[in-house]
Short mmCIF file of C-alpha atoms in Angstrom, two decimals:
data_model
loop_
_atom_site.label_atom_id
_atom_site.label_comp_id
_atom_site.label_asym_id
_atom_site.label_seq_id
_atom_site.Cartn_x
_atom_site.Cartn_y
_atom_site.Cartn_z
CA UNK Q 1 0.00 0.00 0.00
CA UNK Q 2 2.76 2.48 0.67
CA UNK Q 3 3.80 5.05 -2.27
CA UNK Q 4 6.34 7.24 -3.14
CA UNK Q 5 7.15 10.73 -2.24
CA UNK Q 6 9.73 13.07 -4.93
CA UNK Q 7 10.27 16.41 -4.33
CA UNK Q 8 11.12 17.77 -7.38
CA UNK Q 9 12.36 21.19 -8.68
CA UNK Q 10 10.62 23.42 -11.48
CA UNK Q 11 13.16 25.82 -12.14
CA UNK Q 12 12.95 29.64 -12.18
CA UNK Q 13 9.99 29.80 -14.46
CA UNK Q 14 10.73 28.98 -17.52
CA UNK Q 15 8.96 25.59 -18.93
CA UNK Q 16 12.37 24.52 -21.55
CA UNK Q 17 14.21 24.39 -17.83
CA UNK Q 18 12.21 21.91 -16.62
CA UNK Q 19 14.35 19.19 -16.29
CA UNK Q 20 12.86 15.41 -18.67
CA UNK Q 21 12.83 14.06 -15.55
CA UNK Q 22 10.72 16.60 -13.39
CA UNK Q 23 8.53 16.25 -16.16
CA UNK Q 24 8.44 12.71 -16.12
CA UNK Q 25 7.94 12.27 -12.58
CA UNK Q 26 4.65 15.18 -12.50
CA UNK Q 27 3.24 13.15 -15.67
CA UNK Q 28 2.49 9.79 -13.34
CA UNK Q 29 1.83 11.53 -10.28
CA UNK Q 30 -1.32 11.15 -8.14
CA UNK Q 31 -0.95 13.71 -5.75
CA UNK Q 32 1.08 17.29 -6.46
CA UNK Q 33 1.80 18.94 -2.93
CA UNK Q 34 3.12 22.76 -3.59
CA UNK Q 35 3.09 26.51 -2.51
CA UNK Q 36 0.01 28.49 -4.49
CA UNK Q 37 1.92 29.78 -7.34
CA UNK Q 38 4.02 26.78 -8.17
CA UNK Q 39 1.14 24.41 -8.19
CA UNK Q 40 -0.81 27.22 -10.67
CA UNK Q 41 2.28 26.32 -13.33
CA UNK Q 42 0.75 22.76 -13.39
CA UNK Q 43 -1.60 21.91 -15.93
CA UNK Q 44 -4.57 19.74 -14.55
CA UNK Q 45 -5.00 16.62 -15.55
CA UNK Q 46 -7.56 13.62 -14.53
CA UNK Q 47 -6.29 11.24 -11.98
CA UNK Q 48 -4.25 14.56 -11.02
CA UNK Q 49 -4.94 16.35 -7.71
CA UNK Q 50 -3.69 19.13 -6.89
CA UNK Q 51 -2.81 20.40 -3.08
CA UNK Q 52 -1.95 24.03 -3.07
CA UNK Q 53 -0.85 25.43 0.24
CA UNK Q 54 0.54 29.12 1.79
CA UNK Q 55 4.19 29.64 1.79
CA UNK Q 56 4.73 29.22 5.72
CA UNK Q 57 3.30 26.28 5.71
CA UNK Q 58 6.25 24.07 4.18
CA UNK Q 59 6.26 21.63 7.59
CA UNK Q 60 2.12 20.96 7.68
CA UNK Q 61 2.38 20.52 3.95
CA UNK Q 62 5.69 18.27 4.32
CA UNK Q 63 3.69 16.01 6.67
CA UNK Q 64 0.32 15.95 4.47
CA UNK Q 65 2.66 14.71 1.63
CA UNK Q 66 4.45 11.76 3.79
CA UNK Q 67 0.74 10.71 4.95
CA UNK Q 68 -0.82 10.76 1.27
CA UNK Q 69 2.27 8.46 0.29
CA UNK Q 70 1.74 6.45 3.23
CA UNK Q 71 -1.29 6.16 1.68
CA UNK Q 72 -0.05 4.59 -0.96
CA UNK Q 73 0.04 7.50 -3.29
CA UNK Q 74 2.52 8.60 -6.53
CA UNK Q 75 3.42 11.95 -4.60
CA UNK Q 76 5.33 15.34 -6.03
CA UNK Q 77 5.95 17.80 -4.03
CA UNK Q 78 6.82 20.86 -6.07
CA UNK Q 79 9.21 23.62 -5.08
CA UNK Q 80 10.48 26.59 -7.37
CA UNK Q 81 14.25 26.40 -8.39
CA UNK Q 82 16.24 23.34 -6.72
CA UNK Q 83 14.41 21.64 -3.91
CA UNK Q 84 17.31 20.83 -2.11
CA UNK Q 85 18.38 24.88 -1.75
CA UNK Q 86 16.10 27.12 0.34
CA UNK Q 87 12.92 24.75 -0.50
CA UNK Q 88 11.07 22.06 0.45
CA UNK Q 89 13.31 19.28 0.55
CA UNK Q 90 14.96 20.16 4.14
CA UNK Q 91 11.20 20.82 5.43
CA UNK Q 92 10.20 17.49 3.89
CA UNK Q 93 13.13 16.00 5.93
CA UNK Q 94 12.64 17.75 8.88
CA UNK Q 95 8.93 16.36 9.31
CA UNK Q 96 10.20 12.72 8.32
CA UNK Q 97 12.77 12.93 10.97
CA UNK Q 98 10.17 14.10 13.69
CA UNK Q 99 7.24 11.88 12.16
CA UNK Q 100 5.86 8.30 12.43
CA UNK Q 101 8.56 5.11 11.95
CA UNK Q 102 6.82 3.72 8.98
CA UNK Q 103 7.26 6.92 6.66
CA UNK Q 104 11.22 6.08 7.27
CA UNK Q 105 9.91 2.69 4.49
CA UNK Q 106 8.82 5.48 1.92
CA UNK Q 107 10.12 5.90 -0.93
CA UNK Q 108 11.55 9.20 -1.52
CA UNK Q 109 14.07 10.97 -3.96
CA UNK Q 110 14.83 14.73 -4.50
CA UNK Q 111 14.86 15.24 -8.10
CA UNK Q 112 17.09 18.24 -8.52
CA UNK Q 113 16.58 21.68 -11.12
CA UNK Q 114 17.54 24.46 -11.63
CA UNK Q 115 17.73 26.80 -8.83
CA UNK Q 116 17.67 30.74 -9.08
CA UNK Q 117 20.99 31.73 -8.08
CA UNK Q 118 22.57 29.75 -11.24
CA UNK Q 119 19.80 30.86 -13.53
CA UNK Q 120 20.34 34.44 -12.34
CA UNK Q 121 24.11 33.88 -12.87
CA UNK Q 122 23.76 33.00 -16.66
CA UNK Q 123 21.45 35.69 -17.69
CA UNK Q 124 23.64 38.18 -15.84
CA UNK Q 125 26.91 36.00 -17.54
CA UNK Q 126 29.08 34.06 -14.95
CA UNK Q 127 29.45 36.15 -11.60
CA UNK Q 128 29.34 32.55 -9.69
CA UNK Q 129 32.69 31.53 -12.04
CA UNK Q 130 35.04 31.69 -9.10
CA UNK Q 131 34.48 30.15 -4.99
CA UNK Q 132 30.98 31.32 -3.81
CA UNK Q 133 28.22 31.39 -1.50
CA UNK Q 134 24.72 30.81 -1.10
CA UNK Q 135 22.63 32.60 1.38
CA UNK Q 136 19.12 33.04 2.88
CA UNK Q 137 18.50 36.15 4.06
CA UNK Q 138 15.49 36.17 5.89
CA UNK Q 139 15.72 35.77 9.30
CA UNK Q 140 12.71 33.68 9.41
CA UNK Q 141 14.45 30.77 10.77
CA UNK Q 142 17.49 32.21 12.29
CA UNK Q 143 18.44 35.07 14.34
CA UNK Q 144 19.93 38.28 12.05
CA UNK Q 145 23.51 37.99 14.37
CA UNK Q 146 23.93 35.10 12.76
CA UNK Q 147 23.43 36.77 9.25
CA UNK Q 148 25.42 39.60 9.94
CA UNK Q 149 28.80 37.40 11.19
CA UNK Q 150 28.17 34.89 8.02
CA UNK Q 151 27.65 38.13 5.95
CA UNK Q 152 30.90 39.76 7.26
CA UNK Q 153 33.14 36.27 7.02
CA UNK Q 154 31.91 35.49 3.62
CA UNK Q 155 33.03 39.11 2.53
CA UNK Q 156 36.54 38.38 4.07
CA UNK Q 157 36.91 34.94 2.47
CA UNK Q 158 36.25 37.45 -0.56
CA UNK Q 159 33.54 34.88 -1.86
CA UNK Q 160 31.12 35.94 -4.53
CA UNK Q 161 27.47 36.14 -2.65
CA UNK Q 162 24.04 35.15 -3.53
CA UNK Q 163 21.18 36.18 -1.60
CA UNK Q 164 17.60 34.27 -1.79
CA UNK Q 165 14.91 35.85 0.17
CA UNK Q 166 16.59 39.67 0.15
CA UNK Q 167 13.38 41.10 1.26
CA UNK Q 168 9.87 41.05 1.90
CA UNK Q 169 6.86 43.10 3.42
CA UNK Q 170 7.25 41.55 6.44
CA UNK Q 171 10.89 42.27 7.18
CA UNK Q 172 11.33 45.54 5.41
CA UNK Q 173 14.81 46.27 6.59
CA UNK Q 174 16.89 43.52 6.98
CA UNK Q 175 18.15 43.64 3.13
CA UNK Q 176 19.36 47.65 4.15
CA UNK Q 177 21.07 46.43 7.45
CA UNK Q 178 23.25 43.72 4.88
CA UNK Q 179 23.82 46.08 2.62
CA UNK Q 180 25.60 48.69 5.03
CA UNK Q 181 27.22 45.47 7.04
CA UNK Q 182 28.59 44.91 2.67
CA UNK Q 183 29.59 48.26 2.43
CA UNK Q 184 31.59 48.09 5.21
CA UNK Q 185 33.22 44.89 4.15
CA UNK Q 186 33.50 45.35 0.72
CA UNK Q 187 33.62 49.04 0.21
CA UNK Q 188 31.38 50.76 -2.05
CA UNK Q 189 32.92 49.52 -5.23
CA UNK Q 190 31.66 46.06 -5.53
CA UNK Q 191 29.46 45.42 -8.71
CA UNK Q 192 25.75 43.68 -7.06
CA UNK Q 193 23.45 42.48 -9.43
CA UNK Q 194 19.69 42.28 -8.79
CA UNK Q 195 17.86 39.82 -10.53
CA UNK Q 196 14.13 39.97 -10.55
CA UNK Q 197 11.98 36.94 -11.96
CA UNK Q 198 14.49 35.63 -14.51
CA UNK Q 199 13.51 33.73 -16.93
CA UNK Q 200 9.73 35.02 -16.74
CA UNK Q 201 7.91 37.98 -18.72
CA UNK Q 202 8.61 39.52 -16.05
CA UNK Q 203 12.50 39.29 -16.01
CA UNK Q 204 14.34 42.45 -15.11
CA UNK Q 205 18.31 42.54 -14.84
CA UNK Q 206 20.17 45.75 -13.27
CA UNK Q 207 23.99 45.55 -12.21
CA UNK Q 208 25.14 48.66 -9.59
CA UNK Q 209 27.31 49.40 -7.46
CA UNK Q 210 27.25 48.69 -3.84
CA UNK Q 211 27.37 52.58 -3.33
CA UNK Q 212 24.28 52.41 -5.43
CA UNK Q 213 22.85 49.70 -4.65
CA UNK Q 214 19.20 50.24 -2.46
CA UNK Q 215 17.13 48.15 -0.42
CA UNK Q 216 13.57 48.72 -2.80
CA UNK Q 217 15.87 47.62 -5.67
CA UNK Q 218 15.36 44.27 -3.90
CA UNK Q 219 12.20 41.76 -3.22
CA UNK Q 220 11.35 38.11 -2.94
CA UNK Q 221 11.26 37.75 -6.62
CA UNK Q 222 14.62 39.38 -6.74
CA UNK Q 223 18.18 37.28 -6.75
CA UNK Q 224 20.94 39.28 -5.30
CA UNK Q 225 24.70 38.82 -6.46
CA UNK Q 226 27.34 40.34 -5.01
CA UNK Q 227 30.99 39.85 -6.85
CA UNK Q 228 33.64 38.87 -4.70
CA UNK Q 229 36.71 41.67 -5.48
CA UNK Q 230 37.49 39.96 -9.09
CA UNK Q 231 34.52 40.23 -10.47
CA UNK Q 232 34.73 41.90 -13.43
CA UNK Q 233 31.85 44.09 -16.01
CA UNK Q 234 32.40 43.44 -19.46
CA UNK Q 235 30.96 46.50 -21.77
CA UNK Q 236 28.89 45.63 -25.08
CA UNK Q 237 26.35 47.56 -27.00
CA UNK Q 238 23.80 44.52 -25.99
CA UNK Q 239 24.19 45.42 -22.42
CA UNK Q 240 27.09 44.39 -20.00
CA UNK Q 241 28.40 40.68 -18.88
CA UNK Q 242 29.17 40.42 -14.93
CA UNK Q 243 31.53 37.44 -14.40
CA UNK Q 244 34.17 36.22 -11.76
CA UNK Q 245 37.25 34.82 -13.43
CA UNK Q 246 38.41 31.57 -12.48
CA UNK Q 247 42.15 32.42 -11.52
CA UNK Q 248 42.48 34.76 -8.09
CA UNK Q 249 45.92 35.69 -6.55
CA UNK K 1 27.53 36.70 -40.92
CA UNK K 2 27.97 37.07 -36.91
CA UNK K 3 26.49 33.79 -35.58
CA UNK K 4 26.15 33.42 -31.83
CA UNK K 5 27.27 31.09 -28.93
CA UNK K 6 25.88 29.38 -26.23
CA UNK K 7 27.46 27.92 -23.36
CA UNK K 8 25.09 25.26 -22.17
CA UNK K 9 25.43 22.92 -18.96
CA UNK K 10 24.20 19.43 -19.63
CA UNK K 11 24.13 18.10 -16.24
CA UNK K 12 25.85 15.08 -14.24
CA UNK K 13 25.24 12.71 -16.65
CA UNK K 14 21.96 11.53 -16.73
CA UNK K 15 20.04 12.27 -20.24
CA UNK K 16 16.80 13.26 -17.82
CA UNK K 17 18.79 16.05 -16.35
CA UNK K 18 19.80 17.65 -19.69
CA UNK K 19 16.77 20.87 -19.89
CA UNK K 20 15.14 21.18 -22.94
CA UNK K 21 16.57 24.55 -23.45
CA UNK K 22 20.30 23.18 -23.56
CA UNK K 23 18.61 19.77 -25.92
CA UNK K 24 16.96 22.50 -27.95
CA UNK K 25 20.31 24.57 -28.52
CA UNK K 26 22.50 21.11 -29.58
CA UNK K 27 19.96 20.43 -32.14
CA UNK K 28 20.23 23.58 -33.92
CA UNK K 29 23.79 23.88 -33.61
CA UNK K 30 26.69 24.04 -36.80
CA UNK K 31 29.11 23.57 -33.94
CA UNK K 32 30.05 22.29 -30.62
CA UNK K 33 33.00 22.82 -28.64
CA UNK K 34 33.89 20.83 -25.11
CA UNK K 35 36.41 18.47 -23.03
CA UNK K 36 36.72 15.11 -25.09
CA UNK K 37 34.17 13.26 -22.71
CA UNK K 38 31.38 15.61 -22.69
CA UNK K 39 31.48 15.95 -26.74
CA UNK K 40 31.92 12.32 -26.65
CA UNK K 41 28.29 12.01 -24.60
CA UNK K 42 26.30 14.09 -27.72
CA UNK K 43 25.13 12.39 -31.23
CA UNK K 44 26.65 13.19 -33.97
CA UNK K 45 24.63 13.98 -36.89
CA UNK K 46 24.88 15.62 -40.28
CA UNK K 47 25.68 19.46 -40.48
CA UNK K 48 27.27 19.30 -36.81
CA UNK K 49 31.07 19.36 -36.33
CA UNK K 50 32.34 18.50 -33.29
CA UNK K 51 35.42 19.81 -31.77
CA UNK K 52 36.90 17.75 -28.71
CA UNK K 53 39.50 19.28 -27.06
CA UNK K 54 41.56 18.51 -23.67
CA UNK K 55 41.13 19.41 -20.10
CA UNK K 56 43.51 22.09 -19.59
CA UNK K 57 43.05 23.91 -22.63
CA UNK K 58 39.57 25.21 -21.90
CA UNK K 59 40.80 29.13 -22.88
CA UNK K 60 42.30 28.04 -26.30
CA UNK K 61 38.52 26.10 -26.52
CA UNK K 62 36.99 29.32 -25.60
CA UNK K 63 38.52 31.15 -28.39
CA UNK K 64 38.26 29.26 -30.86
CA UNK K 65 34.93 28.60 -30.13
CA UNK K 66 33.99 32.51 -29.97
CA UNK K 67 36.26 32.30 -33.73
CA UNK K 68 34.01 30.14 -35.14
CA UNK K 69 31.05 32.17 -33.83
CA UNK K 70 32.24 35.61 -35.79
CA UNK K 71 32.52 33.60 -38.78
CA UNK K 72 28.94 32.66 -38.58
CA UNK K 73 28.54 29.36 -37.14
CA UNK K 74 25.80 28.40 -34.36
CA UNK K 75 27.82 27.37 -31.59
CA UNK K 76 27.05 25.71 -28.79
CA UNK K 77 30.06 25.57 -26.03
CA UNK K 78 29.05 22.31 -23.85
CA UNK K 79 30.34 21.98 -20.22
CA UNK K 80 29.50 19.43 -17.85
CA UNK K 81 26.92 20.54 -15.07
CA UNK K 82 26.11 24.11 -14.95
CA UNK K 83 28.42 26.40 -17.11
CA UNK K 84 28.79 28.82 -14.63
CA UNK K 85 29.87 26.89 -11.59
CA UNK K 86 34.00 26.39 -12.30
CA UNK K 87 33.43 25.55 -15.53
CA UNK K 88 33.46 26.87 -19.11
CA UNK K 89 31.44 30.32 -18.93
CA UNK K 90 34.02 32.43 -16.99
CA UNK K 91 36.86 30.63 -19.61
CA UNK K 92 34.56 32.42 -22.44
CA UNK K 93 34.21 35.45 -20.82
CA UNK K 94 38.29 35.47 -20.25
CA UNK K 95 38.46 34.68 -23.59
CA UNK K 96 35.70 37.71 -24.90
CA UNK K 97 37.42 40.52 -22.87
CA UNK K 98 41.15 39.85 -23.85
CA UNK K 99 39.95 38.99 -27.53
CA UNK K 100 39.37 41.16 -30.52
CA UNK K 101 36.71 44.12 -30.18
CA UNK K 102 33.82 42.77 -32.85
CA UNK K 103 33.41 39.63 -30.78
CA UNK K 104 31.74 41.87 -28.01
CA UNK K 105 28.96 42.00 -30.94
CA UNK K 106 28.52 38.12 -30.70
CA UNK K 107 25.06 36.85 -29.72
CA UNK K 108 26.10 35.07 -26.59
CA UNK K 109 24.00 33.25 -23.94
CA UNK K 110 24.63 31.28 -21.20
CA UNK K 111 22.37 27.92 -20.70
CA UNK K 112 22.34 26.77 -16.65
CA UNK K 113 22.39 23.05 -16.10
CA UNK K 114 22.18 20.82 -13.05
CA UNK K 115 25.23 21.47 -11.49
CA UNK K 116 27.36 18.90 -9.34
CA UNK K 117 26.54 19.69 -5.80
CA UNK K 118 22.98 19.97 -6.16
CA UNK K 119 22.93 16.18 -8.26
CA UNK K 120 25.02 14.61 -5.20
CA UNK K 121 23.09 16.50 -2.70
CA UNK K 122 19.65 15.31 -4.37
CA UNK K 123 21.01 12.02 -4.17
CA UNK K 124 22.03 12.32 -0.26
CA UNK K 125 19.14 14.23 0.86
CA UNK K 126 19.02 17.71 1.69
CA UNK K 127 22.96 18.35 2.87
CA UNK K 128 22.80 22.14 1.06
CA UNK K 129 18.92 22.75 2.50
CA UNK K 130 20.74 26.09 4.88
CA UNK K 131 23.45 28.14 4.00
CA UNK K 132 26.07 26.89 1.94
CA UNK K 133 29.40 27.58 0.26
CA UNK K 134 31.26 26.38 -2.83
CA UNK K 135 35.08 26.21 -2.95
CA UNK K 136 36.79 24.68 -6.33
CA UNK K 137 39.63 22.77 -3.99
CA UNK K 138 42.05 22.40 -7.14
CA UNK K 139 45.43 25.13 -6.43
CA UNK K 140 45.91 25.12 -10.17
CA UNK K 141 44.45 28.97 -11.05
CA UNK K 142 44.82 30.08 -7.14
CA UNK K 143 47.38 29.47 -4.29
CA UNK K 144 46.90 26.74 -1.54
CA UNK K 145 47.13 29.55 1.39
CA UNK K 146 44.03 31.54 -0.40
CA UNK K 147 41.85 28.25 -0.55
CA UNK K 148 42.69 27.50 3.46
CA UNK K 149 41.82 30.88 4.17
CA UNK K 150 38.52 30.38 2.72
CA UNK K 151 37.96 26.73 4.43
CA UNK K 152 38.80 28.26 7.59
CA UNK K 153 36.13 31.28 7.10
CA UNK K 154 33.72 29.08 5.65
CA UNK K 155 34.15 26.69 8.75
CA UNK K 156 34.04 29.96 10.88
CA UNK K 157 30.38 30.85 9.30
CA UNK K 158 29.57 27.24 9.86
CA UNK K 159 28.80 26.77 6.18
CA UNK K 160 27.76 23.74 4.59
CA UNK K 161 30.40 23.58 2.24
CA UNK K 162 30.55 22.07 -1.51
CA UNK K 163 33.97 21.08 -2.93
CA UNK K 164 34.45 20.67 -6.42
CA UNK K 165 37.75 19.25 -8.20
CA UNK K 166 39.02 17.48 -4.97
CA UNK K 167 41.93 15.32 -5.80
CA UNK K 168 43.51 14.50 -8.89
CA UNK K 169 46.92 12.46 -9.52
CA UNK K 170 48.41 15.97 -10.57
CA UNK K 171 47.76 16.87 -7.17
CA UNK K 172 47.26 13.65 -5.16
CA UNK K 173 48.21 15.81 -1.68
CA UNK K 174 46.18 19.09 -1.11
CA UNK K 175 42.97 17.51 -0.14
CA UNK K 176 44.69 15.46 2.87
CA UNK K 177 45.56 19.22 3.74
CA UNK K 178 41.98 20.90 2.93
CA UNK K 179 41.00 17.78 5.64
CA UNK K 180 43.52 18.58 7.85
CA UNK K 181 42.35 21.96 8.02
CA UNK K 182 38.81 21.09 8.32
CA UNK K 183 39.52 18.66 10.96
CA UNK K 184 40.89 21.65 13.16
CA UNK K 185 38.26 24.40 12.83
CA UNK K 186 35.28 21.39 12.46
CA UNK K 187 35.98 18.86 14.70
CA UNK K 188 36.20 15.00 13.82
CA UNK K 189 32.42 13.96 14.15
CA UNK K 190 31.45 16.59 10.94
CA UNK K 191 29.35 14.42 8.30
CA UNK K 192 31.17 13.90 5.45
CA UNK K 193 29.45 12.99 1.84
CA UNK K 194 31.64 11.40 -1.25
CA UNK K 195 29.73 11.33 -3.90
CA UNK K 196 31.27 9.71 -6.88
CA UNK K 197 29.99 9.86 -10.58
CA UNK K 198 26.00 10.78 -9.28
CA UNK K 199 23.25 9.98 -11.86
CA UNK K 200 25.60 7.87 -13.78
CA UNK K 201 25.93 3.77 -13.94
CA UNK K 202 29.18 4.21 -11.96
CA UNK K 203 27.17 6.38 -8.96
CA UNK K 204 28.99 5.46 -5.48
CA UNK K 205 27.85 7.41 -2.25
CA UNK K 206 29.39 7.30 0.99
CA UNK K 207 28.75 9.17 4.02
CA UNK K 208 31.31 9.66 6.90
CA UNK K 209 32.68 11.58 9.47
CA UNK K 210 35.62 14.08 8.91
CA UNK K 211 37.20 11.26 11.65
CA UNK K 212 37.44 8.61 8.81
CA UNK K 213 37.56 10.74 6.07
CA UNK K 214 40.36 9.55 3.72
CA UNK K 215 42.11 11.61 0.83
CA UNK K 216 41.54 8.11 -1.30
CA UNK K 217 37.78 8.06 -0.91
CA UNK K 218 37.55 11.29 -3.46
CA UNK K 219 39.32 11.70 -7.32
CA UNK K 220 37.93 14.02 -9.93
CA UNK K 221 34.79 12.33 -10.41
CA UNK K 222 33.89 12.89 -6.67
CA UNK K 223 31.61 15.66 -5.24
CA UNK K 224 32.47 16.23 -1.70
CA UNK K 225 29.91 18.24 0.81
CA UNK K 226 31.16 18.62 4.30
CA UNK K 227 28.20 19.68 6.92
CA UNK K 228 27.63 22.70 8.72
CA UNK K 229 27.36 21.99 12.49
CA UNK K 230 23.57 21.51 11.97
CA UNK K 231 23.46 18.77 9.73
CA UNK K 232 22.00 15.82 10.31
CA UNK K 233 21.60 12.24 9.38
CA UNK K 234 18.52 10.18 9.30
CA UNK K 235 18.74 6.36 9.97
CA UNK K 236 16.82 4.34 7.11
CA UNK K 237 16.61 0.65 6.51
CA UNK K 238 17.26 1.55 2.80
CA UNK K 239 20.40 4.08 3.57
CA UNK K 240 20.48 7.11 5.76
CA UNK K 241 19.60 10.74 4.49
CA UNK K 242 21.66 13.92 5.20
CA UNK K 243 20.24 16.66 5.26
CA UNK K 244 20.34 20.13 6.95
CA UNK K 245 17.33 21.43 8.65
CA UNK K 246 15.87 25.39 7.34
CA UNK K 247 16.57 27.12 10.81
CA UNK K 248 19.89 27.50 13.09
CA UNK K 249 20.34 29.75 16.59
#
């Protein structure tokens, strides 16, 4: 009686970067678990249903997916980008670890895609070339200190930086706090690109400096990059390439 | 006559991971440029030259591929994974800026793929699910004292951390050191994924602690992902998951 249970990633938006296996894996599913918008990319089919749920609610909807597979149902649970990065598979982890024995029997895979920092990286051109790092910056789920001192250590390891969750309605000011703890590491200097909804209709790319660089040029549709001190602008008459070369000193 | 170039990641190795953007691209392409085993993974067919070159050569690659672009061919650069991530988009853009003037007028794009560390972590669990760094461990284009700098920072900001290009028999002895070093800041019960070869028939993972962490258990073909001090490891009859959990104090 017991199904299966993938978490699977759908990319930044764009269908032709959904992955043959994502694909695959949505086209025999019984069940599709997902925040709102992500499940609204799906196209309904019969045998098909479809569980939309709010965006705090990744641990309830975690646990509704383990029980439907328990139930014996072909489960997906949907996130944006890469599962495995900011998303649902560490919630869907999380609420196996603290669940019921028998969901440990489940079958479950992350099928990986292609997650926003890389697909804000290649429309931007390679600022992610060189050493790099990936952070979260809502403090949601951890305390800003910790932010700040990961913010400031990352500068000094002169890592390129990319920042998921800059900003939101409900935490207005965080994203202007990092960028004056940047400033201070970085100086004012430091090319930052902000990357809103790439890949979608709605795509807009702008590269500044961190002396120009402002909070409302940030929200959570927007992928922040900040070059490490390589990072380099290449000037063209189709716009500029931002990249990191792959040799440092 | 200016034809354009693409540099397009196709994944670990698995045909499922390939997007249909990058399959798209190959099919329409006069020419393709790459390291002799990713070439050797595409189909040849009629009207498609294929030009295989060796590892260390990718800026040579990179301009003759952006050559053959001016001239008018559809080019498609291929790189294992995602382009961007140590790999052959920041070798282009090397190549662009140092290179004559009218290339800047090239129609150049940059396809993401499925890079390494998100394939292995997929396969592991969820070992990249918080804050996370990636450090290409090879001293070839940078010195060993920047690359324990970073290891030591990244430790410091209690990063998961991502290492590309561990060991090779050119350099059989700086990963024993990169342990060495993590072993110090760290401490010995750290998890510790290899992750040989993921998504292909030759896929090995092992999980360990930086205590029996060996400098033979990695070579080229092996991701390695070292923990932050939140990760965590789930007991399963069919293999344990690693994974680390959305929040931290």
């Amino acid at each position: 009686m017991s199904g299966s249970i993938l978490i699977a990633g759908i990319g930044p938006g764009d269908e032709a970067l959904i992955t043959p296996q994502v694909s695959a894996a949505l086209a025999e599913a019984t069940d599709v678990f997902g925040y709102i918008p992500y499940v609204a990319r799906l196209v309904p089919r019969a045998g098909l249903t479809l569980h939309a749920s709010d965006n705090r609610a990744e641990l309830d909807r975690a646990g509704q997916a383990l029980d439907c597979a328990a139930s014996g149902g072909r489960v997906v649970v949907v996130s944006s980008g890469d599962p495995g990065v900011f998303a649902m598979a560490a919630a869907v982890f999380e609420a196996l670890e603290a669940g019921p024995a028998h969901w440990r029997d489940l079958d479950i895979q992350v099928l990986p895609g292609i997650t926003a920092m890389l697909a804000a990286s290649a429309r931007a051109g390679a600022p992610l070339g060189h050493d790099f790092c990936a952070i979260n910056l809502s403090d949601n789920l951890k305390p800003w200190a910790l932010i700040e001192r990961r913010l400031r250590l990352a500068a000094q390891a002169d890592f390129a930086m990319a920042f998921y969750n800059p900003r939101s309605q409900a935490r207005p000011d965080g994203f202007a706090r990092a960028l004056a703890v940047l400033r201070e590491e970085c100086g004012l200097d430091r090319p930052v690109l902000f990357a809103r909804a790439v890949t979608t209709p709605d795509e807009a790319l702008r590269v500044v400096t961190l002396r120009d660089a402002r909070p409302d040029m940030a929200d959570m549709r927007t992928m922040v990059i900040v070059g490490s001190s390589q990072t380099r602008l290449i000037a063209r008459d189709a716009g500029p390439i931002l990249y990191t070369p792959r040799s440092a000193s």
